[in-house]
mmCIF file of C-alpha atoms in Angstrom:
data_model
loop_
_atom_site.group_PDB
_atom_site.id
_atom_site.type_symbol
_atom_site.label_atom_id
_atom_site.label_comp_id
_atom_site.label_asym_id
_atom_site.label_seq_id
_atom_site.Cartn_x
_atom_site.Cartn_y
_atom_site.Cartn_z
ATOM 1 C CA UNK A 1242 136.559 157.150 25.162
ATOM 2 C CA UNK A 1243 139.127 156.027 22.571
ATOM 3 C CA UNK A 1244 138.962 152.178 22.353
ATOM 4 C CA UNK A 1245 136.275 149.984 21.099
ATOM 5 C CA UNK A 1246 134.067 147.954 23.433
ATOM 6 C CA UNK A 1247 130.509 146.463 23.600
ATOM 7 C CA UNK A 1248 127.813 147.695 25.795
ATOM 8 C CA UNK A 1249 124.707 145.723 26.922
ATOM 9 C CA UNK A 1250 121.127 146.939 26.370
ATOM 10 C CA UNK A 1251 119.029 145.314 28.955
ATOM 11 C CA UNK A 1252 115.804 146.738 27.527
ATOM 12 C CA UNK A 1253 116.360 144.842 24.262
ATOM 13 C CA UNK A 1254 118.577 142.023 25.487
ATOM 14 C CA UNK A 1255 121.340 142.840 22.958
ATOM 15 C CA UNK A 1256 124.671 144.582 22.537
ATOM 16 C CA UNK A 1257 126.035 147.523 20.669
ATOM 17 C CA UNK A 1258 129.617 148.018 19.570
ATOM 18 C CA UNK A 1259 131.150 151.432 20.418
ATOM 19 C CA UNK A 1260 134.033 152.534 18.226
ATOM 20 C CA UNK A 1261 134.523 155.973 19.336
ATOM 21 C CA UNK A 1262 137.629 156.457 17.197
ATOM 22 C CA UNK A 1263 135.802 156.003 13.922
ATOM 23 C CA UNK A 1264 134.131 159.486 13.871
ATOM 24 C CA UNK A 1265 137.676 160.787 13.117
ATOM 25 C CA UNK A 1266 137.791 159.065 9.823
ATOM 26 C CA UNK A 1267 137.464 161.180 6.712
ATOM 27 C CA UNK A 1268 134.139 161.185 4.724
ATOM 28 C CA UNK A 1269 133.791 161.004 1.135
ATOM 29 C CA UNK A 1270 130.172 159.201 1.062
ATOM 30 C CA UNK A 1271 126.627 160.202 0.693
ATOM 31 C CA UNK A 1272 125.777 163.807 1.492
ATOM 32 C CA UNK A 1273 122.207 164.574 2.184
ATOM 33 C CA UNK A 1274 120.238 167.794 1.223
ATOM 34 C CA UNK A 1275 119.445 170.030 4.231
ATOM 35 C CA UNK A 1276 115.682 170.369 4.814
ATOM 36 C CA UNK A 1277 114.083 173.392 3.031
ATOM 37 C CA UNK A 1278 113.885 176.612 4.782
ATOM 38 C CA UNK A 1279 111.026 178.069 2.721
ATOM 39 C CA UNK A 1280 108.142 175.906 3.867
ATOM 40 C CA UNK A 1281 104.861 177.752 3.091
ATOM 41 C CA UNK A 1282 102.672 178.426 6.273
ATOM 42 C CA UNK A 1283 99.535 177.400 4.321
ATOM 43 C CA UNK A 1284 99.408 175.530 0.944
ATOM 44 C CA UNK A 1285 96.214 174.337 -0.639
ATOM 45 C CA UNK A 1286 98.137 171.385 -2.176
ATOM 46 C CA UNK A 1287 99.345 170.240 1.083
ATOM 47 C CA UNK A 1288 96.759 167.593 2.237
ATOM 48 C CA UNK A 1289 97.460 168.229 5.964
ATOM 49 C CA UNK A 1290 96.655 171.967 5.937
ATOM 50 C CA UNK A 1291 93.351 173.328 7.144
ATOM 51 C CA UNK A 1292 90.815 173.493 4.439
ATOM 52 C CA UNK A 1293 92.861 171.325 1.994
ATOM 53 C CA UNK A 1294 91.402 168.312 0.155
ATOM 54 C CA UNK A 1295 93.036 165.026 0.753
ATOM 55 C CA UNK A 1296 93.598 162.195 -1.635
ATOM 56 C CA UNK A 1297 90.326 160.532 -0.769
ATOM 57 C CA UNK A 1298 88.280 163.623 -1.610
ATOM 58 C CA UNK A 1299 87.697 164.731 2.068
ATOM 59 C CA UNK A 1300 88.080 168.456 2.981
ATOM 60 C CA UNK A 1301 89.996 169.076 6.177
ATOM 61 C CA UNK A 1302 88.226 171.425 8.750
ATOM 62 C CA UNK A 1303 89.677 174.897 9.432
ATOM 63 C CA UNK A 1304 91.363 173.573 12.567
ATOM 64 C CA UNK A 1305 93.203 175.806 14.875
ATOM 65 C CA UNK A 1306 94.821 173.375 17.256
ATOM 66 C CA UNK A 1307 95.460 169.696 16.912
ATOM 67 C CA UNK A 1308 93.559 167.645 14.306
ATOM 68 C CA UNK A 1309 93.291 163.943 14.011
ATOM 69 C CA UNK A 1310 91.752 161.999 11.137
ATOM 70 C CA UNK A 1311 91.864 158.311 9.756
ATOM 71 C CA UNK A 1312 94.931 157.597 7.645
ATOM 72 C CA UNK A 1313 93.770 157.583 4.054
ATOM 73 C CA UNK A 1314 96.418 154.799 3.245
ATOM 74 C CA UNK A 1315 96.234 152.717 6.561
ATOM 75 C CA UNK A 1316 98.719 149.848 7.177
ATOM 76 C CA UNK A 1317 96.134 148.299 9.493
ATOM 77 C CA UNK A 1318 92.553 147.816 8.978
ATOM 78 C CA UNK A 1319 89.952 146.681 11.490
ATOM 79 C CA UNK A 1320 88.096 144.128 9.261
ATOM 80 C CA UNK A 1321 91.170 142.293 7.761
ATOM 81 C CA UNK A 1322 90.346 138.575 7.081
ATOM 82 C CA UNK A 1323 92.009 135.635 8.908
ATOM 83 C CA UNK A 1324 94.987 134.356 6.792
ATOM 84 C CA UNK A 1325 94.645 130.762 5.804
ATOM 85 C CA UNK A 1326 96.053 127.954 7.822
ATOM 86 C CA UNK A 1327 99.746 126.973 7.402
ATOM 87 C CA UNK A 1328 100.719 123.673 6.225
ATOM 88 C CA UNK A 1329 104.375 124.100 7.463
ATOM 89 C CA UNK A 1330 105.896 125.438 10.688
ATOM 90 C CA UNK A 1331 108.245 127.562 8.533
ATOM 91 C CA UNK A 1332 105.490 129.246 6.779
ATOM 92 C CA UNK A 1333 103.269 131.006 9.547
ATOM 93 C CA UNK A 1334 100.901 133.892 9.265
ATOM 94 C CA UNK A 1335 98.656 135.562 11.739
ATOM 95 C CA UNK A 1336 95.806 137.872 11.802
ATOM 96 C CA UNK A 1337 96.803 141.637 11.942
ATOM 97 C CA UNK A 1338 94.155 144.144 12.493
ATOM 98 C CA UNK A 1339 93.939 147.797 13.638
ATOM 99 C CA UNK A 1340 93.324 151.484 13.073
ATOM 100 C CA UNK A 1341 95.861 153.958 11.726
ATOM 101 C CA UNK A 1342 95.357 157.637 12.466
ATOM 102 C CA UNK A 1343 97.097 160.935 11.524
ATOM 103 C CA UNK A 1344 97.517 163.690 13.993
ATOM 104 C CA UNK A 1345 98.416 167.224 13.055
ATOM 105 C CA UNK A 1346 100.111 169.163 15.723
ATOM 106 C CA UNK A 1347 99.313 172.815 14.487
ATOM 107 C CA UNK A 1348 97.583 174.386 11.468
ATOM 108 C CA UNK A 1349 100.938 176.012 10.308
ATOM 109 C CA UNK A 1350 103.188 174.042 8.067
ATOM 110 C CA UNK A 1351 106.234 176.057 8.862
ATOM 111 C CA UNK A 1352 106.343 175.137 12.447
ATOM 112 C CA UNK A 1353 107.937 172.135 14.242
ATOM 113 C CA UNK A 1354 107.553 171.104 17.802
ATOM 114 C CA UNK A 1355 110.582 173.101 19.067
ATOM 115 C CA UNK A 1356 109.196 176.386 17.547
ATOM 116 C CA UNK A 1357 105.652 175.789 19.053
ATOM 117 C CA UNK A 1358 104.586 177.391 22.323
ATOM 118 C CA UNK A 1359 104.509 175.329 25.595
ATOM 119 C CA UNK A 1360 100.720 175.657 25.442
ATOM 120 C CA UNK A 1361 100.612 174.231 22.017
ATOM 121 C CA UNK A 1362 103.061 171.297 22.946
ATOM 122 C CA UNK A 1363 100.922 170.496 25.935
ATOM 123 C CA UNK A 1364 97.816 170.314 23.554
ATOM 124 C CA UNK A 1365 99.802 167.794 21.567
ATOM 125 C CA UNK A 1366 100.426 165.738 24.662
ATOM 126 C CA UNK A 1367 96.776 165.876 25.815
ATOM 127 C CA UNK A 1368 95.664 164.605 22.360
ATOM 128 C CA UNK A 1369 98.169 161.842 22.566
ATOM 129 C CA UNK A 1370 96.705 160.699 26.014
ATOM 130 C CA UNK A 1371 93.262 160.941 24.596
ATOM 131 C CA UNK A 1372 94.076 158.681 21.649
ATOM 132 C CA UNK A 1373 95.888 156.242 24.021
ATOM 133 C CA UNK A 1374 92.714 156.059 25.955
ATOM 134 C CA UNK A 1375 90.318 156.012 23.057
ATOM 135 C CA UNK A 1376 92.136 153.129 21.039
ATOM 136 C CA UNK A 1377 93.741 151.463 23.985
ATOM 137 C CA UNK A 1378 90.140 150.567 25.195
ATOM 138 C CA UNK A 1379 90.061 147.789 22.677
ATOM 139 C CA UNK A 1380 93.517 147.348 21.219
ATOM 140 C CA UNK A 1381 96.553 145.849 23.099
ATOM 141 C CA UNK A 1382 99.071 148.239 21.529
ATOM 142 C CA UNK A 1383 98.796 151.925 20.700
ATOM 143 C CA UNK A 1384 101.959 153.225 18.914
ATOM 144 C CA UNK A 1385 102.464 156.937 18.831
ATOM 145 C CA UNK A 1386 105.287 157.845 16.622
ATOM 146 C CA UNK A 1387 106.683 160.809 14.802
ATOM 147 C CA UNK A 1388 108.853 160.797 11.728
ATOM 148 C CA UNK A 1389 110.351 164.119 11.242
ATOM 149 C CA UNK A 1390 112.282 165.252 8.169
ATOM 150 C CA UNK A 1391 112.427 163.824 4.753
ATOM 151 C CA UNK A 1392 115.620 161.854 5.828
ATOM 152 C CA UNK A 1393 113.497 159.808 8.107
ATOM 153 C CA UNK A 1394 110.824 159.219 5.499
ATOM 154 C CA UNK A 1395 108.395 162.035 6.310
ATOM 155 C CA UNK A 1396 106.580 162.798 3.072
ATOM 156 C CA UNK A 1397 104.940 165.888 4.045
ATOM 157 C CA UNK A 1398 106.346 169.062 5.408
ATOM 158 C CA UNK A 1399 103.605 169.843 8.163
ATOM 159 C CA UNK A 1400 104.050 169.066 11.819
ATOM 160 C CA UNK A 1401 102.320 165.740 12.456
ATOM 161 C CA UNK A 1402 102.655 162.261 13.672
ATOM 162 C CA UNK A 1403 100.876 158.829 13.408
ATOM 163 C CA UNK A 1404 99.052 156.593 15.910
ATOM 164 C CA UNK A 1405 98.672 153.071 14.921
ATOM 165 C CA UNK A 1406 96.544 150.736 17.173
ATOM 166 C CA UNK A 1407 96.986 147.042 16.610
ATOM 167 C CA UNK A 1408 95.290 143.857 17.568
ATOM 168 C CA UNK A 1409 98.763 142.203 18.511
ATOM 169 C CA UNK A 1410 101.870 143.393 20.490
ATOM 170 C CA UNK A 1411 104.495 144.371 17.813
ATOM 171 C CA UNK A 1412 108.116 142.970 18.178
ATOM 172 C CA UNK A 1413 109.530 145.858 20.188
ATOM 173 C CA UNK A 1414 106.652 145.843 22.499
ATOM 174 C CA UNK A 1415 106.929 142.031 23.130
ATOM 175 C CA UNK A 1416 110.738 142.309 23.730
ATOM 176 C CA UNK A 1417 110.399 145.136 26.135
ATOM 177 C CA UNK A 1418 107.683 143.446 28.125
ATOM 178 C CA UNK A 1419 109.773 140.481 28.549
ATOM 179 C CA UNK A 1420 112.894 142.413 29.646
ATOM 180 C CA UNK A 1421 111.195 144.751 31.995
ATOM 181 C CA UNK A 1422 109.110 141.831 33.540
ATOM 182 C CA UNK A 1423 112.319 139.815 34.128
ATOM 183 C CA UNK A 1424 114.048 142.892 35.725
ATOM 184 C CA UNK A 1425 111.141 143.338 38.157
ATOM 185 C CA UNK A 1426 111.029 139.740 39.045
ATOM 186 C CA UNK A 1427 114.732 139.599 39.682
ATOM 187 C CA UNK A 1428 115.607 142.927 41.221
ATOM 188 C CA UNK A 1429 112.224 144.052 42.647
ATOM 189 C CA UNK A 1430 112.095 147.443 40.970
ATOM 190 C CA UNK A 1431 110.926 148.495 37.419
ATOM 191 C CA UNK A 1432 114.023 148.506 35.111
ATOM 192 C CA UNK A 1433 113.705 152.148 33.771
ATOM 193 C CA UNK A 1434 112.767 153.532 37.061
ATOM 194 C CA UNK A 1435 116.007 152.259 38.428
ATOM 195 C CA UNK A 1436 117.815 153.335 35.392
ATOM 196 C CA UNK A 1437 116.544 156.938 35.690
ATOM 197 C CA UNK A 1438 117.611 157.057 39.185
ATOM 198 C CA UNK A 1439 121.024 155.925 38.251
ATOM 199 C CA UNK A 1440 121.370 158.214 35.423
ATOM 200 C CA UNK A 1441 120.304 161.135 37.608
ATOM 201 C CA UNK A 1442 123.021 160.319 40.085
ATOM 202 C CA UNK A 1443 125.935 159.809 37.549
ATOM 203 C CA UNK A 1444 124.866 162.788 35.323
ATOM 204 C CA UNK A 1445 127.461 161.948 32.510
ATOM 205 C CA UNK A 1446 124.842 160.901 30.010
ATOM 206 C CA UNK A 1447 122.269 163.495 31.205
ATOM 207 C CA UNK A 1448 121.012 166.039 28.536
ATOM 208 C CA UNK A 1449 118.124 167.904 30.194
ATOM 209 C CA UNK A 1450 116.102 167.398 33.418
ATOM 210 C CA UNK A 1451 113.526 169.023 35.496
ATOM 211 C CA UNK A 1452 111.319 168.040 38.531
ATOM 212 C CA UNK A 1453 109.402 165.232 36.844
ATOM 213 C CA UNK A 1454 111.504 164.090 33.821
ATOM 214 C CA UNK A 1455 114.972 163.592 32.467
ATOM 215 C CA UNK A 1456 116.485 163.035 29.019
ATOM 216 C CA UNK A 1457 119.623 160.887 28.759
ATOM 217 C CA UNK A 1458 121.825 159.535 25.848
ATOM 218 C CA UNK A 1459 121.259 155.877 27.016
ATOM 219 C CA UNK A 1460 124.417 153.819 27.987
ATOM 220 C CA UNK A 1461 123.574 151.556 25.183
ATOM 221 C CA UNK A 1462 122.444 154.161 22.514
ATOM 222 C CA UNK A 1463 122.790 152.984 18.903
ATOM 223 C CA UNK A 1464 122.177 156.137 16.998
ATOM 224 C CA UNK A 1465 124.769 158.868 17.396
ATOM 225 C CA UNK A 1466 122.446 161.412 19.190
ATOM 226 C CA UNK A 1467 119.727 159.034 20.411
ATOM 227 C CA UNK A 1468 117.943 160.068 23.667
ATOM 228 C CA UNK A 1469 115.598 158.414 26.178
ATOM 229 C CA UNK A 1470 113.016 160.436 27.815
ATOM 230 C CA UNK A 1471 111.983 159.127 31.197
ATOM 231 C CA UNK A 1472 109.687 160.147 34.031
ATOM 232 C CA UNK A 1473 111.196 160.214 37.512
ATOM 233 C CA UNK A 1474 108.145 158.484 39.356
ATOM 234 C CA UNK A 1475 106.761 155.090 38.389
ATOM 235 C CA UNK A 1476 104.228 155.810 35.484
ATOM 236 C CA UNK A 1477 102.886 152.800 33.289
ATOM 237 C CA UNK A 1478 101.102 154.822 30.540
ATOM 238 C CA UNK A 1479 100.930 158.226 28.977
ATOM 239 C CA UNK A 1480 97.447 158.836 30.114
ATOM 240 C CA UNK A 1481 98.343 158.220 33.700
ATOM 241 C CA UNK A 1482 100.311 161.554 33.800
ATOM 242 C CA UNK A 1483 98.958 164.192 36.050
ATOM 243 C CA UNK A 1484 98.472 167.854 35.124
ATOM 244 C CA UNK A 1485 101.846 169.013 36.351
ATOM 245 C CA UNK A 1486 103.715 166.165 34.725
ATOM 246 C CA UNK A 1487 102.173 167.040 31.426
ATOM 247 C CA UNK A 1488 103.246 170.725 31.763
ATOM 248 C CA UNK A 1489 106.852 169.707 32.554
ATOM 249 C CA UNK A 1490 106.799 167.174 29.701
ATOM 250 C CA UNK A 1491 105.916 169.952 27.349
ATOM 251 C CA UNK A 1492 108.779 171.945 28.709
ATOM 252 C CA UNK A 1493 111.420 169.110 28.478
ATOM 253 C CA UNK A 1494 110.510 168.254 25.044
ATOM 254 C CA UNK A 1495 110.879 171.705 23.885
ATOM 255 C CA UNK A 1496 114.155 171.973 25.644
ATOM 256 C CA UNK A 1497 115.444 168.838 24.028
ATOM 257 C CA UNK A 1498 114.251 169.517 20.601
ATOM 258 C CA UNK A 1499 115.696 173.204 20.572
ATOM 259 C CA UNK A 1500 119.037 171.552 21.444
ATOM 260 C CA UNK A 1501 118.602 169.076 18.721
ATOM 261 C CA UNK A 1502 117.951 171.859 16.055
ATOM 262 C CA UNK A 1503 120.829 173.887 17.589
ATOM 263 C CA UNK A 1504 123.399 170.945 17.135
ATOM 264 C CA UNK A 1505 123.833 171.559 13.322
ATOM 265 C CA UNK A 1506 121.510 174.530 13.049
ATOM 266 C CA UNK A 1507 118.989 172.668 10.998
ATOM 267 C CA UNK A 1508 115.510 171.491 11.748
ATOM 268 C CA UNK A 1509 116.753 168.137 13.199
ATOM 269 C CA UNK A 1510 115.326 164.965 11.694
ATOM 270 C CA UNK A 1511 114.361 161.953 13.965
ATOM 271 C CA UNK A 1512 111.963 159.273 14.566
ATOM 272 C CA UNK A 1513 110.491 159.242 18.047
ATOM 273 C CA UNK A 1514 107.797 157.180 19.707
ATOM 274 C CA UNK A 1515 106.186 156.344 22.983
ATOM 275 C CA UNK A 1516 106.392 153.035 24.750
ATOM 276 C CA UNK A 1517 104.029 152.312 27.620
ATOM 277 C CA UNK A 1518 102.328 149.258 29.196
ATOM 278 C CA UNK A 1519 100.000 147.444 26.722
ATOM 279 C CA UNK A 1520 96.318 148.101 26.680
ATOM 280 C CA UNK A 1521 93.080 146.529 25.735
ATOM 281 C CA UNK A 1522 93.026 143.190 27.700
ATOM 282 C CA UNK A 1523 96.182 143.993 29.470
ATOM 283 C CA UNK A 1524 94.323 146.842 31.344
ATOM 284 C CA UNK A 1525 93.062 144.174 33.744
ATOM 285 C CA UNK A 1526 96.506 142.720 34.098
ATOM 286 C CA UNK A 1527 99.508 143.574 36.616
ATOM 287 C CA UNK A 1528 101.825 145.762 34.350
ATOM 288 C CA UNK A 1529 103.850 147.228 37.081
ATOM 289 C CA UNK A 1530 107.078 146.054 35.330
ATOM 290 C CA UNK A 1531 106.492 148.835 32.572
ATOM 291 C CA UNK A 1532 107.758 152.254 32.902
ATOM 292 C CA UNK A 1533 106.573 154.833 30.413
ATOM 293 C CA UNK A 1534 109.257 156.122 28.013
ATOM 294 C CA UNK A 1535 109.942 157.930 24.685
ATOM 295 C CA UNK A 1536 112.665 156.903 22.267
ATOM 296 C CA UNK A 1537 114.356 159.647 19.974
ATOM 297 C CA UNK A 1538 116.346 158.144 16.974
ATOM 298 C CA UNK A 1539 118.057 160.984 14.976
ATOM 299 C CA UNK A 1540 120.296 159.812 12.154
ATOM 300 C CA UNK A 1541 122.684 162.762 11.774
ATOM 301 C CA UNK A 1542 126.389 162.030 12.819
ATOM 302 C CA UNK A 1543 128.753 164.766 11.604
ATOM 303 C CA UNK A 1544 126.871 167.630 10.238
ATOM 304 C CA UNK A 1545 123.386 168.545 8.844
ATOM 305 C CA UNK A 1546 124.134 166.544 5.671
ATOM 306 C CA UNK A 1547 126.116 163.493 6.929
ATOM 307 C CA UNK A 1548 124.122 160.836 8.449
ATOM 308 C CA UNK A 1549 124.759 157.589 10.386
ATOM 309 C CA UNK A 1550 124.119 154.419 8.143
ATOM 310 C CA UNK A 1551 122.873 151.174 9.606
ATOM 311 C CA UNK A 1552 124.355 148.752 6.926
ATOM 312 C CA UNK A 1553 126.887 146.112 6.591
ATOM 313 C CA UNK A 1554 128.166 145.191 10.012
ATOM 314 C CA UNK A 1555 125.031 146.762 11.673
ATOM 315 C CA UNK A 1556 122.631 144.641 9.518
ATOM 316 C CA UNK A 1557 124.534 141.387 9.502
ATOM 317 C CA UNK A 1558 126.265 141.269 12.955
ATOM 318 C CA UNK A 1559 125.159 143.924 15.597
ATOM 319 C CA UNK A 1560 124.621 147.668 15.991
ATOM 320 C CA UNK A 1561 127.637 149.897 16.081
ATOM 321 C CA UNK A 1562 128.147 153.589 16.852
ATOM 322 C CA UNK A 1563 130.994 155.985 16.051
ATOM 323 C CA UNK A 1564 131.238 158.065 19.215
ATOM 324 C CA UNK A 1565 130.510 157.387 22.943
ATOM 325 C CA UNK A 1566 127.149 158.000 24.372
ATOM 326 C CA UNK A 1567 128.970 160.436 26.896
ATOM 327 C CA UNK A 1568 130.455 162.279 24.113
ATOM 328 C CA UNK A 1569 126.995 162.738 22.490
ATOM 329 C CA UNK A 1570 125.437 163.817 25.777
ATOM 330 C CA UNK A 1571 128.150 166.317 26.624
ATOM 331 C CA UNK A 1572 127.698 168.005 23.119
ATOM 332 C CA UNK A 1573 124.065 168.055 23.465
ATOM 333 C CA UNK A 1574 124.002 169.357 27.065
ATOM 334 C CA UNK A 1575 126.359 172.269 26.374
ATOM 335 C CA UNK A 1576 124.081 173.613 23.459
ATOM 336 C CA UNK A 1577 121.971 176.730 24.327
ATOM 337 C CA UNK A 1578 118.223 176.288 24.943
ATOM 338 C CA UNK A 1579 117.403 179.265 22.930
ATOM 339 C CA UNK A 1580 116.576 178.289 19.318
ATOM 340 C CA UNK A 1581 119.062 179.352 16.710
ATOM 341 C CA UNK A 1582 116.391 180.933 14.623
#
């Protein structure tokens, strides 16, 4: 708890430097602005609101639940041309095609997931699963991700996420595919299923749990209050969850996100995303090595206005964190599950 050491991340096959004593150092660096507290519930100039006009001139319907539409500025398009042939192995390019969608969680701009009802969160989960099936029918990777808060690059104060389907496996997916496959071959059990069982027994990094799920600050966490959401049974993909597991997922997400908000009494910023077995052509392959999971990467370190920066040593050598995962888990675990608001 007091001395620096390195921890191995078997999911990424890399290491993180843990320097628990560094959180005690005085801070005179960048101070962020706290998120606004006066977000309007409905704003005609907000392109994600019901009835608002988006940048391409389309008018949103008066939606009352979730709402999915094509991203008006997509990073991937289905008809992108093939790049030219490379004349040297150091200058390679490959085709990158896909579809990008935006998904609004709720019609009200002043709500976030921890302030939504369990039924509303369950509707979000069901829509995620529907998109995973729809896009996964033809694309090998469907990335569901939420950037919450301006600190994490969110440009719009409205509860929403993005879903990008790609014609290729992105770097993180390829890496996790390799490490999980190797673990199953060597140990005969999916890596993250075994990991969840171990964390449930040890409890020192456990944040919240229920019958079907657990949330831990992973042993190899990089970000200060990073968490990993894991099912207790072997599940390959989001769409494989049964009704009860979807209900309990809504519950555990709400409990975790309330704790996040309560940590510094602020709408807690993070980037999160789901990782599951590849789709498209991989639906016909053996993907038993995969275990569904969600990553939460929040940047805040000391307060609502002081964040962790991944610069210098982190960019040029390896990841480094300023408090132990056990300390972070204990702090999150001890927080109330009633929202501070």
